[in-house]
Every structure is written in C-alpha cells, then in structure tokens.
C-alpha cells in the first residue's frame, strides 16, 4: 500500500484512481466493508483519511474526534488496497477550488440533518468537491448509513458535471442492529444496549408500513416507541427514496436522528413499496 501524505506527490505520481473511499479515519468494520464493495468494481482502490473540521458543528466534537492513524494503516494494509491518501488542510486547499455555495440546492441544506446541523452539508460538499478535483476517480464508494450525504454528493456530481459514479454500500451493524459508527465509542455499555432501539424503531416503521399503516400512524408509533426513553428523537420521518420529499407512491426511506446523552446518532432503513 503506497501512502501519500502530500497532494503534490500524489499528483506527480499521475496514477489514475478507479475507486475512491473518503473517510475520517478511526476505521471500523463499516468503513472496511466499503473496501469489499469497491472490490466488486474493477481497478485499484484509494482510501483517504481526513478529518474535515468545517463539517463539525461543535468545536469540542472536532477536538475529541478519535485519531487512530497507526491502527487505521494496519487495517488498510490487511485489506490490500493500493493507495492511502492522508492530506492536510493547506495542501487540499492549495490544489483545489472551493465549491461555489450559490449552486447548492437549498432543500439539501435546510431539511432533515441539514436543518439541525447548519453548514454541515455545505462543508461535506466542499471537501468532496475538492477531493474529486484532486483525485478524479471513476467511482466513489459511500455508505448507505449516511444516506443524506450520498444525496448531497449525487447533487454535487451532477452540478459540477463530474464523471464519477457513486457505488452505495450497505450499512454494517452490530448483531443487535446498532449501525457501526465512530460515535458509538462515546456510549457506555448501557447506552449501547439502549441505542439498539434506534434500529428497532426503524424495523417497526417498516413492519407497520407493510401492514398498511399510514405515514402519520407510522411516525406517531415511532415517537411513541421512544417516549419515556433516554433516546431523545431529533427527528423521525419517512420520505421518498429518490427525492427525499414527502411523496409516498414509490420506494421509501425512514430516517432517524436521535441523541443519547449528548451523542447524536443517525440511521435509516429503506422501505421497498413492493417488498
Ligand atoms: P466517516 O469516516 O464517518 O466520514 O465515514 C466514511 C464512510 O464510511 C462514509 O461513506 C460512511 O457512510 C461510511 N460508513 C460509516 N459507518 C458505516 C457503517 N456502519 N456501514 C457502512 N458504511 C459506513
């Protein structure tokens, strides 16, 4: 595995990247599953590790973000990928242009997580835009867990007329259903057990849909499920899978964001209309 810590070196090597996997490091099985997914495509694989400060709403969150570089490198080596890029902020900014925020569709940044995390998706779009300029990969591999992020990046690719395909990789969960996330490390053992109910309520929403409940009934049932619990819902909503709007005549996605203490967790489940 060739490691690049400088964008200049990376660009000078003139390698062409087939599959690009952006991460913020602190790699777990969820991240590593993206590599397995990338291997279903042809060609080489480049993972990046970069903690993008501007996408954190809270400086404390950024400062506390776990950095486990040595361990990450070990895990990536064991996956036999070709390239690892570990750039720094100044280098990235030197070799790419910012995203022009005038082009950002307003519904992306003011709805769902965008509503509760002002500036977050703009910062994600900006950093991915910069990586795409630098790396210009054939494919970018993204986890379904961050579905709204995929949605933003799809818009970005379309706006910037980038020729990169998106490969979506399914969410990896622990055996009780909790989606793996770097944030889970901040939960106590009791909180982790409790957090399984986040996925539990998504399963409930899917079951209710297939039993014929209306979207309002489903939403009410999920809020009810978490009532009197230490899980504090920020939002639960069911949307159209393709547009993330409130239309319900095709495949759907149930999206949830919730706090346990001050740890914010997100998850989603796809509800196929004909399943
Ligand atoms: P992050 O390091 O949190 O920025 O995540 C990097 C990539 O890993 C994103 O595409 C995430 O959606 C993906 N990812 C994170 N957690 C999981 C998971 N549990 N299952 C699948 N993909 C994940």
Short mmCIF file of C-alpha atoms and ligand atoms in Angstrom, two decimals:
data_model
loop_
_atom_site.label_atom_id
_atom_site.label_comp_id
_atom_site.label_asym_id
_atom_site.label_seq_id
_atom_site.Cartn_x
_atom_site.Cartn_y
_atom_site.Cartn_z
CA UNK A 1 0.00 0.00 0.00
CA UNK A 2 1.50 3.29 -1.09
CA UNK A 3 0.86 6.10 1.39
CA UNK A 4 0.73 9.72 0.19
CA UNK A 5 0.85 12.47 2.78
CA UNK A 6 1.28 15.18 0.16
CA UNK A 7 -1.15 16.02 -2.64
CA UNK A 8 1.75 17.22 -4.78
CA UNK A 9 3.39 13.79 -4.56
CA UNK A 10 0.07 12.14 -5.28
CA UNK A 11 -0.50 14.31 -8.37
CA UNK A 12 3.09 13.87 -9.56
CA UNK A 13 2.67 10.11 -9.47
CA UNK A 14 -0.02 10.55 -12.19
CA UNK A 15 -1.90 7.47 -11.01
CA UNK A 16 -5.48 7.09 -12.12
CA UNK A 17 -7.85 6.11 -9.37
CA UNK A 18 -10.67 3.68 -10.08
CA UNK A 19 -12.30 3.50 -6.66
CA UNK A 20 -12.11 6.26 -4.08
CA UNK A 21 -13.28 5.87 -0.47
CA UNK A 22 -13.24 9.07 1.60
CA UNK A 23 -13.13 8.58 5.38
CA UNK A 24 -12.31 10.49 8.53
CA UNK A 25 -10.29 7.58 9.90
CA UNK A 26 -10.90 5.72 13.18
CA UNK A 27 -11.79 2.87 10.87
CA UNK A 28 -14.26 0.16 11.87
CA UNK A 29 -15.89 -2.75 10.05
CA UNK A 30 -18.35 -0.35 8.43
CA UNK A 31 -15.52 1.52 6.71
CA UNK A 32 -13.73 -1.70 5.79
CA UNK A 33 -16.91 -3.05 4.17
CA UNK A 34 -16.68 -0.17 1.69
CA UNK A 35 -13.38 -1.68 0.54
CA UNK A 36 -15.05 -5.05 -0.03
CA UNK A 37 -17.75 -3.27 -2.00
CA UNK A 38 -15.12 -1.41 -4.06
CA UNK A 39 -13.52 -4.74 -4.92
CA UNK A 40 -16.74 -5.67 -6.75
CA UNK A 41 -15.82 -2.87 -9.18
CA UNK A 42 -12.71 -3.26 -11.30
CA UNK A 43 -9.42 -1.48 -10.67
CA UNK A 44 -7.42 0.00 -7.84
CA UNK A 45 -8.64 1.42 -4.54
CA UNK A 46 -7.63 4.65 -2.84
CA UNK A 47 -8.80 5.43 0.70
CA UNK A 48 -8.40 8.90 2.16
CA UNK A 49 -8.23 9.79 5.83
CA UNK A 50 -9.01 13.41 6.53
CA UNK A 51 -10.95 14.88 9.45
CA UNK A 52 -12.75 17.83 7.91
CA UNK A 53 -13.01 20.42 10.68
CA UNK A 54 -15.57 22.60 8.91
CA UNK A 55 -18.21 19.87 8.83
CA UNK A 56 -18.30 19.71 12.64
CA UNK A 57 -20.92 21.95 14.22
CA UNK A 58 -19.21 21.81 17.53
CA UNK A 59 -15.50 22.53 18.09
CA UNK A 60 -15.46 20.10 21.04
CA UNK A 61 -16.66 17.28 18.74
CA UNK A 62 -13.84 18.02 16.33
CA UNK A 63 -11.24 18.24 19.10
CA UNK A 64 -12.45 14.93 20.54
CA UNK A 65 -12.62 13.12 17.20
CA UNK A 66 -10.60 9.92 17.71
CA UNK A 67 -7.37 9.80 15.71
CA UNK A 68 -6.08 6.22 15.38
CA UNK A 69 -3.79 6.52 12.39
CA UNK A 70 -1.38 3.64 13.14
CA UNK A 71 -4.24 1.24 13.68
CA UNK A 72 -6.04 2.51 10.58
CA UNK A 73 -2.94 1.96 8.44
CA UNK A 74 -2.67 -1.60 9.77
CA UNK A 75 -6.31 -2.33 8.96
CA UNK A 76 -5.99 -0.91 5.46
CA UNK A 77 -2.81 -2.87 4.78
CA UNK A 78 -4.61 -6.05 5.76
CA UNK A 79 -7.29 -5.21 3.15
CA UNK A 80 -4.66 -4.99 0.41
CA UNK A 81 -5.66 -1.64 -1.03
CA UNK A 82 -3.29 0.15 -3.38
CA UNK A 83 -3.29 3.75 -2.09
CA UNK A 84 -3.86 5.70 1.10
CA UNK A 85 -4.04 9.48 0.99
CA UNK A 86 -3.58 11.40 4.26
CA UNK A 87 -3.55 15.03 3.19
CA UNK A 88 -3.55 18.15 5.34
CA UNK A 89 -5.89 21.13 5.08
CA UNK A 90 -3.44 23.56 3.48
CA UNK A 91 -2.41 21.06 0.87
CA UNK A 92 -6.02 20.28 -0.07
CA UNK A 93 -6.85 23.99 -0.32
CA UNK A 94 -3.76 24.67 -2.42
CA UNK A 95 -4.62 22.06 -5.03
CA UNK A 96 -8.39 22.54 -5.37
CA UNK A 97 -11.05 25.21 -5.68
CA UNK A 98 -13.88 25.70 -3.22
CA UNK A 99 -17.42 24.73 -4.12
CA UNK A 100 -19.49 27.75 -5.10
CA UNK A 101 -22.23 27.63 -2.47
CA UNK A 102 -24.60 29.58 -4.72
CA UNK A 103 -25.07 26.29 -6.58
CA UNK A 104 -26.08 24.32 -3.50
CA UNK A 105 -29.77 23.35 -3.68
CA UNK A 106 -31.40 24.96 -0.66
CA UNK A 107 -33.55 21.93 0.23
CA UNK A 108 -30.38 19.94 0.90
CA UNK A 109 -29.05 22.30 3.46
CA UNK A 110 -32.22 23.29 5.27
CA UNK A 111 -34.05 19.97 5.61
CA UNK A 112 -33.51 16.87 7.80
CA UNK A 113 -29.94 16.79 9.17
CA UNK A 114 -29.21 19.99 7.25
CA UNK A 115 -31.80 21.78 9.37
CA UNK A 116 -30.25 20.65 12.64
CA UNK A 117 -26.61 20.90 11.57
CA UNK A 118 -26.27 24.29 9.87
CA UNK A 119 -23.42 24.36 7.37
CA UNK A 120 -22.69 20.64 7.72
CA UNK A 121 -23.68 19.50 4.24
CA UNK A 122 -22.11 22.53 2.58
CA UNK A 123 -18.84 21.58 4.28
CA UNK A 124 -19.24 17.95 3.14
CA UNK A 125 -19.99 19.07 -0.42
CA UNK A 126 -16.97 21.39 -0.37
CA UNK A 127 -14.48 18.76 0.80
CA UNK A 128 -15.79 16.05 -1.55
CA UNK A 129 -15.71 18.57 -4.41
CA UNK A 130 -12.05 19.26 -3.59
CA UNK A 131 -11.20 15.54 -3.42
CA UNK A 132 -12.95 14.91 -6.72
CA UNK A 133 -10.90 17.68 -8.37
CA UNK A 134 -7.67 16.24 -7.00
CA UNK A 135 -8.37 12.53 -7.45
CA UNK A 136 -10.92 12.42 -10.28
CA UNK A 137 -11.89 8.81 -9.52
CA UNK A 138 -14.05 6.60 -11.73
CA UNK A 139 -16.10 5.57 -8.68
CA UNK A 140 -16.68 6.95 -5.22
CA UNK A 141 -17.84 4.43 -2.62
CA UNK A 142 -20.20 5.73 0.07
CA UNK A 143 -22.03 4.11 2.98
CA UNK A 144 -25.82 3.96 2.91
CA UNK A 145 -25.77 4.83 6.62
CA UNK A 146 -25.10 8.45 5.61
CA UNK A 147 -27.88 8.49 3.05
CA UNK A 148 -28.32 12.27 3.03
CA UNK A 149 -24.61 12.64 2.41
CA UNK A 150 -24.94 10.39 -0.65
CA UNK A 151 -27.83 12.55 -1.79
CA UNK A 152 -25.70 15.71 -1.47
CA UNK A 153 -22.75 14.14 -3.29
CA UNK A 154 -25.05 12.96 -6.09
CA UNK A 155 -26.22 16.57 -6.48
CA UNK A 156 -22.63 17.81 -6.35
CA UNK A 157 -21.55 15.40 -9.10
CA UNK A 158 -24.44 16.48 -11.25
CA UNK A 159 -23.87 20.23 -10.64
CA UNK A 160 -20.13 20.01 -11.26
CA UNK A 161 -20.57 17.67 -14.26
CA UNK A 162 -18.04 15.31 -12.73
CA UNK A 163 -17.81 11.88 -14.37
CA UNK A 164 -17.70 9.83 -11.20
CA UNK A 165 -20.12 7.00 -10.43
CA UNK A 166 -21.45 6.52 -6.95
CA UNK A 167 -21.29 2.99 -5.51
CA UNK A 168 -23.51 2.64 -2.46
CA UNK A 169 -22.51 0.16 0.22
CA UNK A 170 -24.98 -1.24 2.80
CA UNK A 171 -24.90 -0.28 6.48
CA UNK A 172 -22.91 -2.58 8.73
CA UNK A 173 -24.49 -3.15 12.15
CA UNK A 174 -23.58 -4.97 15.32
CA UNK A 175 -25.50 -8.17 15.97
CA UNK A 176 -28.26 -6.24 17.76
CA UNK A 177 -28.80 -3.83 14.89
CA UNK A 178 -26.88 -0.75 16.03
CA UNK A 179 -25.18 0.85 13.00
CA UNK A 180 -21.42 0.94 13.49
CA UNK A 181 -20.16 4.48 13.97
CA UNK A 182 -17.10 6.16 15.44
CA UNK A 183 -19.53 7.89 17.82
CA UNK A 184 -20.57 4.59 19.43
CA UNK A 185 -17.25 4.61 21.29
CA UNK A 186 -18.61 7.51 23.37
CA UNK A 187 -21.57 5.42 24.59
CA UNK A 188 -21.45 3.46 27.86
CA UNK A 189 -22.33 -0.24 27.71
CA UNK A 190 -25.87 0.51 28.94
CA UNK A 191 -26.24 3.28 26.36
CA UNK A 192 -25.09 0.93 23.60
CA UNK A 193 -27.81 -1.56 24.56
CA UNK A 194 -30.33 1.28 24.56
CA UNK A 195 -29.07 2.51 21.18
CA UNK A 196 -30.17 -0.77 19.56
CA UNK A 197 -33.71 0.61 19.90
CA UNK A 198 -32.91 3.19 17.23
CA UNK A 199 -32.73 0.42 14.65
CA UNK A 200 -35.60 -1.33 16.47
CA UNK A 201 -37.83 1.63 15.73
CA UNK A 202 -36.80 1.66 12.07
CA UNK A 203 -37.75 -2.02 11.81
CA UNK A 204 -41.05 -1.13 13.48
CA UNK A 205 -41.70 1.57 10.87
CA UNK A 206 -41.05 -0.85 8.03
CA UNK A 207 -43.30 -3.53 9.55
CA UNK A 208 -46.10 -1.04 10.10
CA UNK A 209 -45.81 0.17 6.51
CA UNK A 210 -46.15 -3.36 5.18
CA UNK A 211 -49.14 -3.94 7.46
CA UNK A 212 -50.86 -0.97 5.83
CA UNK A 213 -50.34 1.82 8.38
CA UNK A 214 -50.35 5.38 7.07
CA UNK A 215 -47.19 7.53 7.22
CA UNK A 216 -48.77 9.56 10.04
CA UNK A 217 -49.55 6.42 12.02
CA UNK A 218 -46.01 5.14 11.50
CA UNK A 219 -44.49 8.44 12.60
CA UNK A 220 -46.69 8.56 15.68
CA UNK A 221 -45.81 4.95 16.55
CA UNK A 222 -42.07 5.66 16.34
CA UNK A 223 -42.33 8.78 18.53
CA UNK A 224 -44.42 6.70 20.93
CA UNK A 225 -41.83 3.90 20.93
CA UNK A 226 -39.15 6.33 22.17
CA UNK A 227 -41.43 8.20 24.58
CA UNK A 228 -40.17 7.95 28.18
CA UNK A 229 -36.84 6.63 26.90
CA UNK A 230 -33.35 8.09 27.26
CA UNK A 231 -33.27 8.20 23.47
CA UNK A 232 -34.27 11.73 22.52
CA UNK A 233 -35.51 11.94 18.96
CA UNK A 234 -34.32 14.89 16.93
CA UNK A 235 -36.45 13.73 14.02
CA UNK A 236 -38.03 10.67 12.51
CA UNK A 237 -39.52 10.95 9.07
CA UNK A 238 -40.47 8.83 6.09
CA UNK A 239 -39.57 10.18 2.66
CA UNK A 240 -39.42 9.21 -0.98
CA UNK A 241 -36.20 7.26 -1.59
CA UNK A 242 -35.28 9.08 -4.80
CA UNK A 243 -36.15 12.67 -3.90
CA UNK A 244 -36.26 12.73 -0.09
CA UNK A 245 -39.53 14.63 -0.45
CA UNK A 246 -42.87 13.85 1.19
CA UNK A 247 -44.25 11.70 -1.61
CA UNK A 248 -45.27 8.19 -0.94
CA UNK A 249 -46.04 6.43 -4.22
CA UNK A 250 -42.67 4.66 -4.73
CA UNK A 251 -39.86 3.22 -2.64
CA UNK A 252 -39.41 4.99 0.68
CA UNK A 253 -36.75 5.62 3.29
CA UNK A 254 -37.31 6.12 7.01
CA UNK A 255 -34.69 8.43 8.51
CA UNK A 256 -33.93 9.00 12.15
CA UNK A 257 -31.60 11.21 14.20
CA UNK A 258 -31.51 10.82 17.97
CA UNK A 259 -29.48 11.76 21.00
CA UNK A 260 -28.36 9.52 23.80
CA UNK A 261 -26.87 11.91 26.39
CA UNK A 262 -25.00 14.30 24.10
CA UNK A 263 -24.13 11.70 21.46
CA UNK A 264 -26.01 12.21 18.22
CA UNK A 265 -26.72 9.07 16.20
CA UNK A 266 -28.31 8.72 12.77
CA UNK A 267 -29.70 5.74 10.92
CA UNK A 268 -32.14 4.88 8.15
CA UNK A 269 -33.98 1.98 6.57
CA UNK A 270 -35.16 1.56 3.02
CA UNK A 271 -38.79 0.51 2.61
CA UNK A 272 -39.50 -1.03 -0.77
CA UNK A 273 -43.07 -0.40 -1.83
CA UNK A 274 -43.47 -3.87 -3.37
CA UNK A 275 -41.50 -5.96 -0.85
P1 LIG B 1 -16.76 8.73 8.06
O1 LIG B 1 -15.38 8.27 8.39
O2 LIG B 1 -17.69 8.71 9.21
O3 LIG B 1 -16.76 10.04 7.30
O4 LIG B 1 -17.34 7.65 7.05
C1 LIG B 1 -16.69 7.34 5.86
C2 LIG B 1 -17.57 6.46 5.02
O5 LIG B 1 -17.88 5.26 5.74
C3 LIG B 1 -18.92 7.11 4.65
O6 LIG B 1 -19.24 6.81 3.31
C4 LIG B 1 -19.87 6.43 5.62
O7 LIG B 1 -21.21 6.38 5.14
C5 LIG B 1 -19.27 5.04 5.68
N1 LIG B 1 -19.72 4.34 6.90
C6 LIG B 1 -19.64 4.79 8.19
N2 LIG B 1 -20.22 3.91 9.03
C7 LIG B 1 -20.67 2.89 8.26
C8 LIG B 1 -21.38 1.67 8.53
N3 LIG B 1 -21.75 1.32 9.77
N4 LIG B 1 -21.71 0.86 7.49
C9 LIG B 1 -21.35 1.19 6.22
N5 LIG B 1 -20.68 2.34 5.90
C10 LIG B 1 -20.36 3.16 6.90
#
